[in-house]
Amino acid sequence: MDVVVYDTTLRDGMQGEGMSLSVEEKVRVARILDELGVPMIEAGFPTSNPKELELFERLSEAGLRADVCAFGMTRRRGVDAAEDAALKVLAESWTPVSTIVGKTWGLHLEKVVKVDREENLRMIAESVAFLVASGKRVIYDAEHFFDGFFDDSGYAIACLTAALEAGAENLTMCDTNGATLPHQVAEAVRTVRLALPTAALGIHTHNDAECAVANSLAAVAEGAVLVQGTMNGYGERCGNANLISIIPNLQLKMGRTCLPSLEGLTEASHLVAEMLNLQPDANQAYVGKNAFAHKGGMHVAGVNADPSTFEHIDPAEVGNSREVLVSELAGKGTVIAHAGGALDDATATRVVERVKELEHRGFQFEAADGSFELLIKRETGDYEPLFRLESWRVIAEKRADGRVETEATVKLWVGNQRFVRTAEGNGPVHALDQALRAAIGELHPHLRDIKLVNFKVRILDEWKATGATTRVLLDASDGESTWGAIGVHENVIEASWDALVDSIEAGMLRSQASVKTAS
């Protein structure tokens, strides 16, 4: 491989606020990385706590192809490396690789660890030599390397030299404060490359100046052969270098082989986010839902003619897919593409005009694909309502004991049959949902399987206060696919009712389509 990918999600990634994974979840992350083909996975400190000890034990039995790396520090001041408790644990660990971090910046030597420069060089050299003699491959992380380099380049290079001569396999330069800019990284790595031409160099950056990915690429361009980072850029403060962006940039843009295939990148990114109970970033480069989403009519027309006009890569290369969004910016091409090419120009034009009219009133169809499918059906004359509403009513009552009870009654017609159903719920929308399902579920029992999985309310004209127009967006699922529906009205319950009805009718359309496909 041209560039070795070194993942540190399980240690550095967990330094971020709110980041926490159980041992079982960490093992799952390691398996996800291993399936991607990541060759080096840093697991953390083998001695930091019982949870980490269990993790290392589980990883030893996991059968990973990747090299698991244990992380530690150089020996303590005034202690022989062979007597340093933390180094002894690294030496005795089953992991083939030990990554140790040492000081580079004079400011830290003077203000933090209070060690003179010569002693620091001995700490680096003796720690690396001890681990190498114990049969370990050693990666040396030079902490605050770039701050140290621009303060005293000679001493910064001397620290790397000490690790190299002691047998370190790789010298990784760390932008620990995340403040270095790409041209500075390039200058420093170029200088090190000239000073230590036989050394294998690595890069580890943080994102405090929003340059972690760019800095990593700059280092590789100047000769670094190992890149450290985390999944989705998770990490302390503003995060670490985002491997999900770095890997395709290196492999697809710079021609440096990193992984056997990138097709699992999107799924891996989303899985790790969900394990951390985080919503996958829709705007994330390469793997986000919006990374290849097209909204403007000219953009969609261009993509239909030649995807390279508005897409920098084929989305499938990273396991992603193209999204065609529908909005007031849409042209006929967008609508036709969204309808699978089954619309004529005149109908597409009517749909576009209707979308513009509705979006002016506050509708938004990007996240309401179910409602948009129904809109197309209405404009083509193919729409058949699931039922005819006679009326609905909601009663909310607060009792003296503080309990709030909500009841909804729905009266509707399906064909020549009249249904009247009453249901209670946690609130007016829940009660309406229950009553509606009870009414139509007798004739269409499969619709009872449709579940609401998301519900959002937004105020559109806040200056009207409690009289403002509300937009309700909800997601529904039948367990196999998920679709969105929308309602807009001054009355939030009416907006919710419209969205509910659209979600059920869109589910009916999909059910009918599935039956036709199966037959």
Short mmCIF file of C-alpha atoms in Angstrom, two decimals:
data_model
loop_
_atom_site.label_atom_id
_atom_site.label_comp_id
_atom_site.label_asym_id
_atom_site.label_seq_id
_atom_site.Cartn_x
_atom_site.Cartn_y
_atom_site.Cartn_z
CA MET A 1 0.00 0.00 0.00
CA ASP A 2 1.22 3.49 -0.79
CA VAL A 3 -0.22 4.99 2.39
CA VAL A 4 -0.93 3.11 5.61
CA VAL A 5 -4.22 4.04 7.28
CA TYR A 6 -3.92 4.10 11.06
CA ASP A 7 -7.27 4.43 12.85
CA THR A 8 -7.37 5.86 16.37
CA THR A 9 -11.15 6.14 16.83
CA LEU A 10 -11.15 3.77 19.81
CA ARG A 11 -8.75 6.01 21.74
CA ASP A 12 -8.43 9.55 20.37
CA GLY A 13 -11.94 9.55 18.96
CA MET A 14 -13.34 8.81 22.38
CA GLN A 15 -11.74 11.99 23.78
CA GLY A 16 -14.56 14.04 22.24
CA GLU A 17 -17.37 15.35 24.40
CA GLY A 18 -20.17 12.82 24.83
CA MET A 19 -18.24 10.04 23.08
CA SER A 20 -18.55 6.68 24.79
CA LEU A 21 -18.72 3.10 23.62
CA SER A 22 -19.07 -0.13 25.57
CA VAL A 23 -16.47 -2.87 25.17
CA GLU A 24 -18.84 -4.77 22.89
CA GLU A 25 -19.40 -1.67 20.76
CA LYS A 26 -15.66 -1.02 20.50
CA VAL A 27 -15.14 -4.57 19.27
CA ARG A 28 -17.86 -3.96 16.66
CA VAL A 29 -16.10 -0.78 15.52
CA ALA A 30 -12.84 -2.73 15.22
CA ARG A 31 -14.62 -5.31 13.06
CA ILE A 32 -16.10 -2.58 10.85
CA LEU A 33 -12.62 -1.12 10.34
CA ASP A 34 -11.18 -4.56 9.69
CA GLU A 35 -13.82 -5.30 7.07
CA LEU A 36 -12.93 -2.04 5.33
CA GLY A 37 -9.33 -3.21 5.16
CA VAL A 38 -7.84 -0.68 7.61
CA PRO A 39 -4.41 -2.19 8.40
CA MET A 40 -3.73 -0.58 11.79
CA ILE A 41 -6.23 -0.07 14.62
CA GLU A 42 -5.18 1.67 17.82
CA ALA A 43 -7.11 0.26 20.78
CA GLY A 44 -5.95 2.58 23.57
CA PHE A 45 -4.12 2.25 26.88
CA PRO A 46 -3.92 -1.40 28.03
CA THR A 47 -3.62 -0.35 31.68
CA SER A 48 -5.89 2.66 32.00
CA ASN A 49 -8.96 0.92 33.46
CA PRO A 50 -10.75 -2.48 33.65
CA LYS A 51 -12.84 -1.61 30.58
CA GLU A 52 -9.70 -1.22 28.47
CA LEU A 53 -8.22 -4.44 29.83
CA GLU A 54 -11.37 -6.28 28.81
CA LEU A 55 -11.25 -4.63 25.39
CA PHE A 56 -7.71 -5.85 24.73
CA GLU A 57 -8.68 -9.34 25.83
CA ARG A 58 -11.69 -9.35 23.49
CA LEU A 59 -9.64 -8.00 20.58
CA SER A 60 -7.04 -10.72 21.07
CA GLU A 61 -9.79 -13.26 20.37
CA ALA A 62 -11.49 -11.36 17.55
CA GLY A 63 -9.42 -12.80 14.69
CA LEU A 64 -8.78 -9.41 13.10
CA ARG A 65 -6.54 -9.14 10.06
CA ALA A 66 -5.48 -5.64 11.12
CA ASP A 67 -2.58 -5.00 13.46
CA VAL A 68 -3.92 -3.87 16.83
CA CYS A 69 -1.79 -1.13 18.35
CA ALA A 70 -1.37 -0.45 22.07
CA PHE A 71 -0.76 3.16 23.06
CA GLY A 72 1.50 4.55 25.78
CA MET A 73 4.08 7.19 26.65
CA THR A 74 7.85 7.38 26.91
CA ARG A 75 9.35 6.37 30.24
CA ARG A 76 9.01 8.65 33.22
CA ARG A 77 11.77 11.06 34.13
CA GLY A 78 14.54 9.41 36.12
CA VAL A 79 13.19 5.85 35.69
CA ASP A 80 14.87 3.14 33.61
CA ALA A 81 12.74 2.06 30.67
CA ALA A 82 12.86 -1.55 31.85
CA GLU A 83 11.48 -0.48 35.22
CA ASP A 84 8.74 1.81 33.93
CA ALA A 85 5.42 0.12 34.79
CA ALA A 86 3.51 1.42 31.75
CA LEU A 87 6.25 0.46 29.29
CA LYS A 88 6.47 -3.02 30.82
CA VAL A 89 2.76 -3.53 30.18
CA LEU A 90 3.23 -2.52 26.53
CA ALA A 91 6.17 -4.91 26.24
CA GLU A 92 4.16 -7.77 27.72
CA SER A 93 1.03 -7.07 25.68
CA TRP A 94 0.00 -9.45 22.88
CA THR A 95 -0.30 -6.54 20.43
CA PRO A 96 2.37 -6.52 17.70
CA VAL A 97 2.62 -2.72 17.56
CA SER A 98 3.31 -0.25 20.35
CA THR A 99 2.68 3.43 19.70
CA ILE A 100 4.35 5.76 22.18
CA VAL A 101 4.08 9.52 22.41
CA GLY A 102 6.91 11.80 23.47
CA LYS A 103 7.56 15.51 23.86
CA THR A 104 9.00 17.74 21.13
CA TRP A 105 8.17 21.32 22.07
CA GLY A 106 10.48 23.16 24.46
CA LEU A 107 7.53 24.96 26.02
CA HIS A 108 6.09 21.66 27.26
CA LEU A 109 9.45 20.47 28.52
CA GLU A 110 9.84 23.64 30.58
CA LYS A 111 6.26 24.25 31.74
CA VAL A 112 4.60 20.80 31.87
CA VAL A 113 6.94 17.84 32.37
CA LYS A 114 9.90 19.94 33.63
CA VAL A 115 12.52 17.82 31.88
CA ASP A 116 15.70 19.17 30.30
CA ARG A 117 16.19 18.65 26.58
CA GLU A 118 18.91 16.02 26.82
CA GLU A 119 16.93 13.92 29.28
CA ASN A 120 13.92 14.10 26.95
CA LEU A 121 16.04 12.71 24.10
CA ARG A 122 17.17 9.87 26.34
CA MET A 123 13.56 9.17 27.38
CA ILE A 124 12.59 8.85 23.71
CA ALA A 125 15.52 6.68 22.66
CA GLU A 126 15.49 4.34 25.67
CA SER A 127 11.71 3.82 25.52
CA VAL A 128 11.75 2.93 21.83
CA ALA A 129 14.80 0.69 22.23
CA PHE A 130 13.24 -1.18 25.15
CA LEU A 131 10.06 -1.96 23.21
CA VAL A 132 11.97 -2.95 20.07
CA ALA A 133 14.12 -5.30 22.17
CA SER A 134 10.88 -6.79 23.50
CA GLY A 135 9.88 -7.72 19.96
CA LYS A 136 7.52 -4.81 19.27
CA ARG A 137 7.16 -2.76 16.15
CA VAL A 138 7.20 0.83 17.38
CA ILE A 139 5.45 3.90 16.02
CA TYR A 140 6.74 7.06 17.61
CA ASP A 141 4.24 9.94 17.91
CA ALA A 142 6.04 13.28 18.22
CA GLU A 143 3.59 15.35 20.25
CA HIS A 144 3.28 19.07 19.37
CA PHE A 145 5.79 18.43 16.60
CA PHE A 146 4.89 21.42 14.42
CA ASP A 147 4.83 23.88 17.33
CA GLY A 148 8.22 22.52 18.33
CA PHE A 149 9.51 22.63 14.76
CA PHE A 150 8.72 26.30 14.25
CA ASP A 151 10.12 27.09 17.70
CA ASP A 152 13.36 25.10 17.26
CA SER A 153 13.52 22.94 14.15
CA GLY A 154 16.89 21.48 15.06
CA TYR A 155 15.65 20.09 18.35
CA ALA A 156 12.37 18.82 16.83
CA ILE A 157 14.36 16.84 14.26
CA ALA A 158 16.71 15.62 17.00
CA CYS A 159 13.69 14.10 18.81
CA LEU A 160 12.72 12.22 15.64
CA THR A 161 16.31 11.13 15.12
CA ALA A 162 16.48 9.68 18.64
CA ALA A 163 13.41 7.53 17.94
CA LEU A 164 14.66 6.50 14.48
CA GLU A 165 18.11 5.42 15.69
CA ALA A 166 16.51 3.44 18.52
CA GLY A 167 14.54 1.38 15.99
CA ALA A 168 11.16 3.10 15.52
CA GLU A 169 9.31 1.82 12.45
CA ASN A 170 7.53 5.09 11.80
CA LEU A 171 7.97 8.67 12.97
CA THR A 172 4.57 10.34 13.16
CA MET A 173 4.51 14.12 13.39
CA CYS A 174 1.56 15.37 15.43
CA ASP A 175 -0.26 18.69 15.07
CA THR A 176 -1.56 18.30 18.61
CA ASN A 177 -3.04 21.80 18.92
CA GLY A 178 -4.57 21.60 15.46
CA ALA A 179 -3.40 25.13 14.62
CA THR A 180 -0.89 24.49 11.83
CA LEU A 181 -1.80 25.43 8.25
CA PRO A 182 -1.19 23.25 5.18
CA HIS A 183 1.74 25.26 3.80
CA GLN A 184 3.45 25.06 7.20
CA VAL A 185 2.90 21.29 7.41
CA ALA A 186 4.35 20.93 3.92
CA GLU A 187 7.41 22.99 4.83
CA ALA A 188 8.08 21.02 8.02
CA VAL A 189 7.59 17.57 6.46
CA ARG A 190 9.79 18.54 3.50
CA THR A 191 12.55 19.60 5.87
CA VAL A 192 12.29 16.37 7.88
CA ARG A 193 12.29 14.34 4.66
CA LEU A 194 15.58 15.92 3.65
CA ALA A 195 17.11 15.53 7.12
CA LEU A 196 16.01 11.89 7.59
CA PRO A 197 15.78 10.42 4.08
CA THR A 198 15.56 6.78 5.28
CA ALA A 199 12.80 7.37 7.81
CA ALA A 200 9.18 6.32 7.27
CA LEU A 201 7.11 9.36 8.21
CA GLY A 202 3.55 9.64 9.47
CA ILE A 203 1.06 12.44 10.16
CA HIS A 204 -1.47 12.94 12.98
CA THR A 205 -3.52 16.15 12.88
CA HIS A 206 -6.32 17.81 14.81
CA ASN A 207 -9.00 20.05 13.35
CA ASP A 208 -8.93 23.22 15.47
CA ALA A 209 -8.17 25.39 12.41
CA GLU A 210 -10.45 23.28 10.12
CA CYS A 211 -7.34 22.05 8.30
CA ALA A 212 -6.87 18.50 9.59
CA VAL A 213 -7.76 16.80 6.31
CA ALA A 214 -5.81 19.32 4.21
CA ASN A 215 -2.80 19.03 6.54
CA SER A 216 -2.83 15.24 6.26
CA LEU A 217 -2.91 15.42 2.45
CA ALA A 218 -0.12 18.01 2.47
CA ALA A 219 2.04 15.71 4.58
CA VAL A 220 1.47 12.77 2.23
CA ALA A 221 2.32 14.96 -0.76
CA GLU A 222 5.67 15.69 0.92
CA GLY A 223 6.43 12.04 1.68
CA ALA A 224 4.45 10.81 4.68
CA VAL A 225 3.47 7.15 4.25
CA LEU A 226 1.18 6.71 7.27
CA VAL A 227 -1.89 8.75 8.15
CA GLN A 228 -3.56 8.67 11.57
CA GLY A 229 -7.15 9.78 12.04
CA THR A 230 -10.60 8.79 13.23
CA MET A 231 -13.91 7.77 11.71
CA ASN A 232 -15.93 10.89 10.84
CA GLY A 233 -13.24 13.05 12.46
CA TYR A 234 -14.42 12.34 16.01
CA GLY A 235 -12.10 13.55 18.74
CA GLU A 236 -11.25 16.11 21.38
CA ARG A 237 -12.18 19.78 20.94
CA CYS A 238 -12.85 20.25 17.20
CA GLY A 239 -11.97 16.66 16.37
CA ASN A 240 -9.24 14.66 14.68
CA ALA A 241 -8.41 14.26 11.01
CA ASN A 242 -11.39 12.66 9.30
CA LEU A 243 -10.34 9.38 7.70
CA ILE A 244 -13.67 9.20 5.84
CA SER A 245 -12.55 12.23 3.81
CA ILE A 246 -8.81 11.55 3.78
CA ILE A 247 -9.03 8.02 2.36
CA PRO A 248 -11.01 8.81 -0.83
CA ASN A 249 -8.98 11.99 -1.35
CA LEU A 250 -5.79 9.98 -1.24
CA GLN A 251 -7.06 7.06 -3.27
CA LEU A 252 -9.30 8.73 -5.85
CA LYS A 253 -7.65 12.15 -6.19
CA MET A 254 -3.98 11.56 -5.39
CA GLY A 255 -3.60 8.02 -6.70
CA ARG A 256 -2.32 6.62 -3.39
CA THR A 257 -3.65 3.17 -2.54
CA CYS A 258 -5.08 3.05 0.98
CA LEU A 259 -7.77 0.36 1.11
CA PRO A 260 -8.71 -2.59 -1.15
CA SER A 261 -12.11 -0.98 -1.88
CA LEU A 262 -13.95 2.18 -0.85
CA GLU A 263 -17.45 0.83 -1.50
CA GLY A 264 -18.08 0.16 2.19
CA LEU A 265 -17.05 3.65 3.31
CA THR A 266 -20.52 5.21 3.50
CA GLU A 267 -22.04 2.30 5.41
CA ALA A 268 -19.10 2.18 7.84
CA SER A 269 -19.30 5.92 8.49
CA HIS A 270 -23.02 5.74 9.25
CA LEU A 271 -22.74 2.61 11.40
CA VAL A 272 -20.13 4.18 13.66
CA ALA A 273 -22.21 7.36 13.98
CA GLU A 274 -25.29 5.38 14.94
CA MET A 275 -23.34 3.33 17.50
CA LEU A 276 -22.39 6.64 19.14
CA ASN A 277 -26.06 7.65 19.05
CA LEU A 278 -25.26 10.44 16.61
CA GLN A 279 -27.16 11.36 13.47
CA PRO A 280 -24.96 10.79 10.40
CA ASP A 281 -23.92 14.17 9.02
CA ALA A 282 -26.03 14.71 5.89
CA ASN A 283 -23.52 17.26 4.58
CA GLN A 284 -20.39 15.18 5.14
CA ALA A 285 -18.11 14.96 2.13
CA TYR A 286 -18.27 11.73 0.13
CA VAL A 287 -20.62 9.81 2.47
CA GLY A 288 -23.31 12.31 3.51
CA LYS A 289 -26.86 12.03 2.23
CA ASN A 290 -26.43 15.42 0.53
CA ALA A 291 -22.94 14.76 -0.84
CA PHE A 292 -24.42 13.94 -4.26
CA ALA A 293 -27.81 15.63 -3.93
CA HIS A 294 -28.98 17.93 -6.73
CA LYS A 295 -31.70 20.52 -6.33
CA GLY A 296 -31.42 23.22 -9.01
CA GLY A 297 -32.96 22.40 -12.39
CA MET A 298 -29.78 23.19 -14.35
CA HIS A 299 -27.75 20.94 -12.06
CA VAL A 300 -30.13 18.03 -12.53
CA ALA A 301 -30.19 18.53 -16.28
CA GLY A 302 -26.40 18.50 -16.29
CA VAL A 303 -26.18 15.34 -14.22
CA ASN A 304 -28.71 13.62 -16.46
CA ALA A 305 -26.59 14.53 -19.48
CA ASP A 306 -23.24 13.66 -17.88
CA PRO A 307 -22.84 13.09 -14.12
CA SER A 308 -19.32 14.52 -14.15
CA THR A 309 -20.76 17.99 -14.87
CA PHE A 310 -21.80 18.35 -11.21
CA GLU A 311 -20.30 15.30 -9.43
CA HIS A 312 -16.58 15.06 -8.69
CA ILE A 313 -16.70 11.22 -8.45
CA ASP A 314 -19.17 8.42 -9.08
CA PRO A 315 -21.07 8.14 -5.75
CA ALA A 316 -20.98 4.34 -6.00
CA GLU A 317 -17.19 4.39 -5.60
CA VAL A 318 -17.67 5.21 -1.91
CA GLY A 319 -20.94 3.32 -1.48
CA ASN A 320 -23.12 6.42 -1.73
CA SER A 321 -25.90 7.28 -4.20
CA ARG A 322 -27.27 10.25 -6.09
CA GLU A 323 -30.25 12.18 -4.68
CA VAL A 324 -32.53 14.33 -6.81
CA LEU A 325 -34.22 16.89 -4.58
CA VAL A 326 -37.51 18.54 -5.38
CA SER A 327 -37.97 22.22 -4.58
CA GLU A 328 -38.98 25.56 -6.03
CA LEU A 329 -35.57 25.56 -7.76
CA ALA A 330 -36.43 22.37 -9.62
CA GLY A 331 -36.85 22.16 -13.34
CA LYS A 332 -38.72 19.62 -15.46
CA GLY A 333 -35.67 17.37 -15.54
CA THR A 334 -35.69 17.08 -11.76
CA VAL A 335 -39.35 16.11 -11.67
CA ILE A 336 -39.04 13.64 -14.55
CA ALA A 337 -35.97 12.05 -12.93
CA HIS A 338 -37.79 11.79 -9.61
CA ALA A 339 -40.75 10.12 -11.33
CA GLY A 340 -38.51 7.55 -12.97
CA GLY A 341 -38.79 9.15 -16.41
CA ALA A 342 -42.52 8.39 -16.71
CA LEU A 343 -43.81 11.98 -17.12
CA ASP A 344 -44.35 14.00 -20.28
CA ASP A 345 -43.11 17.58 -20.48
CA ALA A 346 -46.54 19.16 -19.99
CA THR A 347 -47.25 17.21 -16.80
CA ALA A 348 -43.74 17.87 -15.50
CA THR A 349 -44.28 21.59 -16.08
CA ARG A 350 -47.54 21.51 -14.09
CA VAL A 351 -45.81 19.68 -11.25
CA VAL A 352 -42.99 22.24 -11.19
CA GLU A 353 -45.46 25.13 -11.02
CA ARG A 354 -47.42 23.39 -8.27
CA VAL A 355 -44.26 22.80 -6.28
CA LYS A 356 -43.29 26.46 -6.58
CA GLU A 357 -46.76 27.51 -5.43
CA LEU A 358 -46.73 25.17 -2.42
CA GLU A 359 -43.19 26.04 -1.39
CA HIS A 360 -44.16 29.70 -1.40
CA ARG A 361 -46.75 28.73 1.23
CA GLY A 362 -44.14 26.92 3.32
CA PHE A 363 -44.05 23.38 1.94
CA GLN A 364 -40.67 21.71 1.46
CA PHE A 365 -40.49 18.51 -0.54
CA GLU A 366 -36.81 17.57 -0.20
CA ALA A 367 -37.60 15.51 2.90
CA ALA A 368 -41.19 14.66 1.93
CA ASP A 369 -40.83 12.18 -0.92
CA GLY A 370 -44.10 10.44 0.00
CA SER A 371 -46.07 13.70 -0.32
CA PHE A 372 -44.31 14.47 -3.60
CA GLU A 373 -45.27 11.10 -5.07
CA LEU A 374 -48.89 11.88 -4.22
CA LEU A 375 -48.57 15.36 -5.76
CA ILE A 376 -47.46 13.79 -9.04
CA LYS A 377 -50.40 11.38 -8.91
CA ARG A 378 -52.80 14.29 -8.44
CA GLU A 379 -51.35 16.23 -11.37
CA THR A 380 -51.45 13.18 -13.68
CA GLY A 381 -55.02 12.32 -12.70
CA ASP A 382 -53.96 8.96 -11.30
CA TYR A 383 -54.72 9.89 -7.69
CA GLU A 384 -57.40 7.87 -5.92
CA PRO A 385 -57.92 8.95 -2.30
CA LEU A 386 -57.83 6.17 0.23
CA PHE A 387 -60.93 7.57 1.91
CA ARG A 388 -63.27 10.57 1.94
CA LEU A 389 -63.17 12.58 5.15
CA GLU A 390 -66.42 13.58 6.77
CA SER A 391 -64.86 15.17 9.85
CA TRP A 392 -62.36 14.80 12.65
CA ARG A 393 -62.47 16.20 16.16
CA VAL A 394 -59.95 16.33 19.00
CA ILE A 395 -60.71 16.95 22.66
CA ALA A 396 -57.94 17.63 25.19
CA GLU A 397 -58.90 17.79 28.86
CA LYS A 398 -56.74 18.60 31.86
CA ARG A 399 -57.97 17.20 35.15
CA ALA A 400 -57.63 18.69 38.61
CA ASP A 401 -55.03 16.06 39.48
CA GLY A 402 -52.79 17.28 36.64
CA ARG A 403 -53.53 14.45 34.20
CA VAL A 404 -54.11 15.41 30.58
CA GLU A 405 -56.38 13.19 28.52
CA THR A 406 -56.73 13.50 24.74
CA GLU A 407 -59.41 11.91 22.61
CA ALA A 408 -59.91 12.02 18.84
CA THR A 409 -62.90 11.01 16.73
CA VAL A 410 -62.58 10.41 13.01
CA LYS A 411 -65.55 10.04 10.63
CA LEU A 412 -64.75 8.94 7.09
CA TRP A 413 -66.05 7.00 4.10
CA VAL A 414 -64.29 4.19 2.25
CA GLY A 415 -66.37 3.51 -0.82
CA ASN A 416 -69.97 3.24 0.43
CA GLN A 417 -68.98 2.31 3.97
CA ARG A 418 -68.97 4.88 6.74
CA PHE A 419 -66.53 4.49 9.63
CA VAL A 420 -66.62 6.33 12.93
CA ARG A 421 -63.76 5.61 15.29
CA THR A 422 -62.65 7.18 18.57
CA ALA A 423 -59.24 6.72 20.16
CA GLU A 424 -57.19 8.10 23.03
CA GLY A 425 -53.55 9.13 22.74
CA ASN A 426 -50.63 10.85 24.42
CA GLY A 427 -51.60 14.03 22.57
CA PRO A 428 -53.84 15.22 19.74
CA VAL A 429 -51.64 13.90 16.92
CA HIS A 430 -51.19 10.50 18.54
CA ALA A 431 -54.94 10.22 19.18
CA LEU A 432 -55.75 11.18 15.56
CA ASP A 433 -53.22 8.66 14.29
CA GLN A 434 -54.77 5.90 16.38
CA ALA A 435 -58.33 6.77 15.32
CA LEU A 436 -57.38 7.00 11.62
CA ARG A 437 -55.66 3.62 11.67
CA ALA A 438 -58.59 2.04 13.47
CA ALA A 439 -60.97 3.38 10.83
CA ILE A 440 -59.14 2.28 7.70
CA GLY A 441 -57.38 -0.74 9.19
CA GLU A 442 -60.47 -2.92 8.87
CA LEU A 443 -60.38 -2.77 5.06
CA HIS A 444 -56.61 -2.35 4.72
CA PRO A 445 -55.06 -4.24 7.65
CA HIS A 446 -51.52 -4.05 6.22
CA LEU A 447 -51.58 -0.27 6.76
CA ARG A 448 -51.54 -0.91 10.49
CA ASP A 449 -47.94 -2.04 10.05
CA ILE A 450 -46.85 1.44 8.98
CA LYS A 451 -45.13 3.18 11.91
CA LEU A 452 -44.23 6.82 12.42
CA VAL A 453 -40.48 6.97 13.05
CA ASN A 454 -39.92 10.74 13.17
CA PHE A 455 -42.03 13.83 13.80
CA LYS A 456 -40.83 17.46 13.48
CA VAL A 457 -42.66 20.75 13.82
CA ARG A 458 -41.27 24.09 12.63
CA ILE A 459 -42.71 27.58 13.01
CA LEU A 460 -42.51 29.41 9.66
CA ASP A 461 -43.49 32.99 10.56
CA GLU A 462 -42.34 33.38 14.15
CA TRP A 463 -43.39 37.03 14.37
CA LYS A 464 -47.04 35.86 14.43
CA ALA A 465 -46.31 34.04 17.72
CA THR A 466 -49.05 31.54 18.59
CA GLY A 467 -50.89 32.40 15.36
CA ALA A 468 -47.95 31.40 13.19
CA THR A 469 -48.06 28.91 10.33
CA THR A 470 -46.54 25.55 11.22
CA ARG A 471 -44.82 22.98 9.05
CA VAL A 472 -45.04 19.35 10.12
CA LEU A 473 -42.61 16.82 8.67
CA LEU A 474 -42.87 13.18 9.58
CA ASP A 475 -41.22 9.97 8.48
CA ALA A 476 -43.09 6.68 8.19
CA SER A 477 -41.77 3.18 7.68
CA ASP A 478 -43.15 -0.24 6.83
CA GLY A 479 -40.00 -1.93 8.13
CA GLU A 480 -38.40 -2.11 4.70
CA SER A 481 -38.41 1.46 3.41
CA THR A 482 -38.94 4.92 4.88
CA TRP A 483 -40.67 7.92 3.33
CA GLY A 484 -41.46 11.47 4.36
CA ALA A 485 -44.72 13.43 4.42
CA ILE A 486 -45.52 17.08 5.02
CA GLY A 487 -48.38 19.29 6.16
CA VAL A 488 -48.53 23.11 6.44
CA HIS A 489 -51.27 25.07 8.18
CA GLU A 490 -51.89 27.78 10.78
CA ASN A 491 -53.41 25.02 12.93
CA VAL A 492 -50.69 22.56 13.98
CA ILE A 493 -53.21 19.75 14.37
CA GLU A 494 -54.50 20.25 10.81
CA ALA A 495 -50.91 20.33 9.52
CA SER A 496 -50.26 17.10 11.40
CA TRP A 497 -53.45 15.52 10.02
CA ASP A 498 -52.44 16.34 6.43
CA ALA A 499 -48.99 14.83 6.98
CA LEU A 500 -50.51 11.74 8.62
CA VAL A 501 -52.88 11.16 5.72
CA ASP A 502 -50.09 11.60 3.17
CA SER A 503 -47.90 9.13 5.06
CA ILE A 504 -50.64 6.48 5.02
CA GLU A 505 -51.58 7.06 1.37
CA ALA A 506 -47.92 7.02 0.29
CA GLY A 507 -47.54 3.75 2.17
CA MET A 508 -50.51 2.36 0.25
CA LEU A 509 -48.86 3.38 -3.06
CA ARG A 510 -45.67 1.58 -2.11
CA SER A 511 -47.60 -1.49 -1.01
CA GLN A 512 -49.38 -1.61 -4.37
CA ALA A 513 -46.07 -1.17 -6.21
CA SER A 514 -44.54 -4.05 -4.25
CA VAL A 515 -47.45 -6.33 -5.15
CA LYS A 516 -47.10 -5.46 -8.86
CA THR A 517 -43.35 -6.12 -8.72
CA ALA A 518 -43.86 -9.45 -6.98
CA SER A 519 -46.44 -10.56 -9.54
#
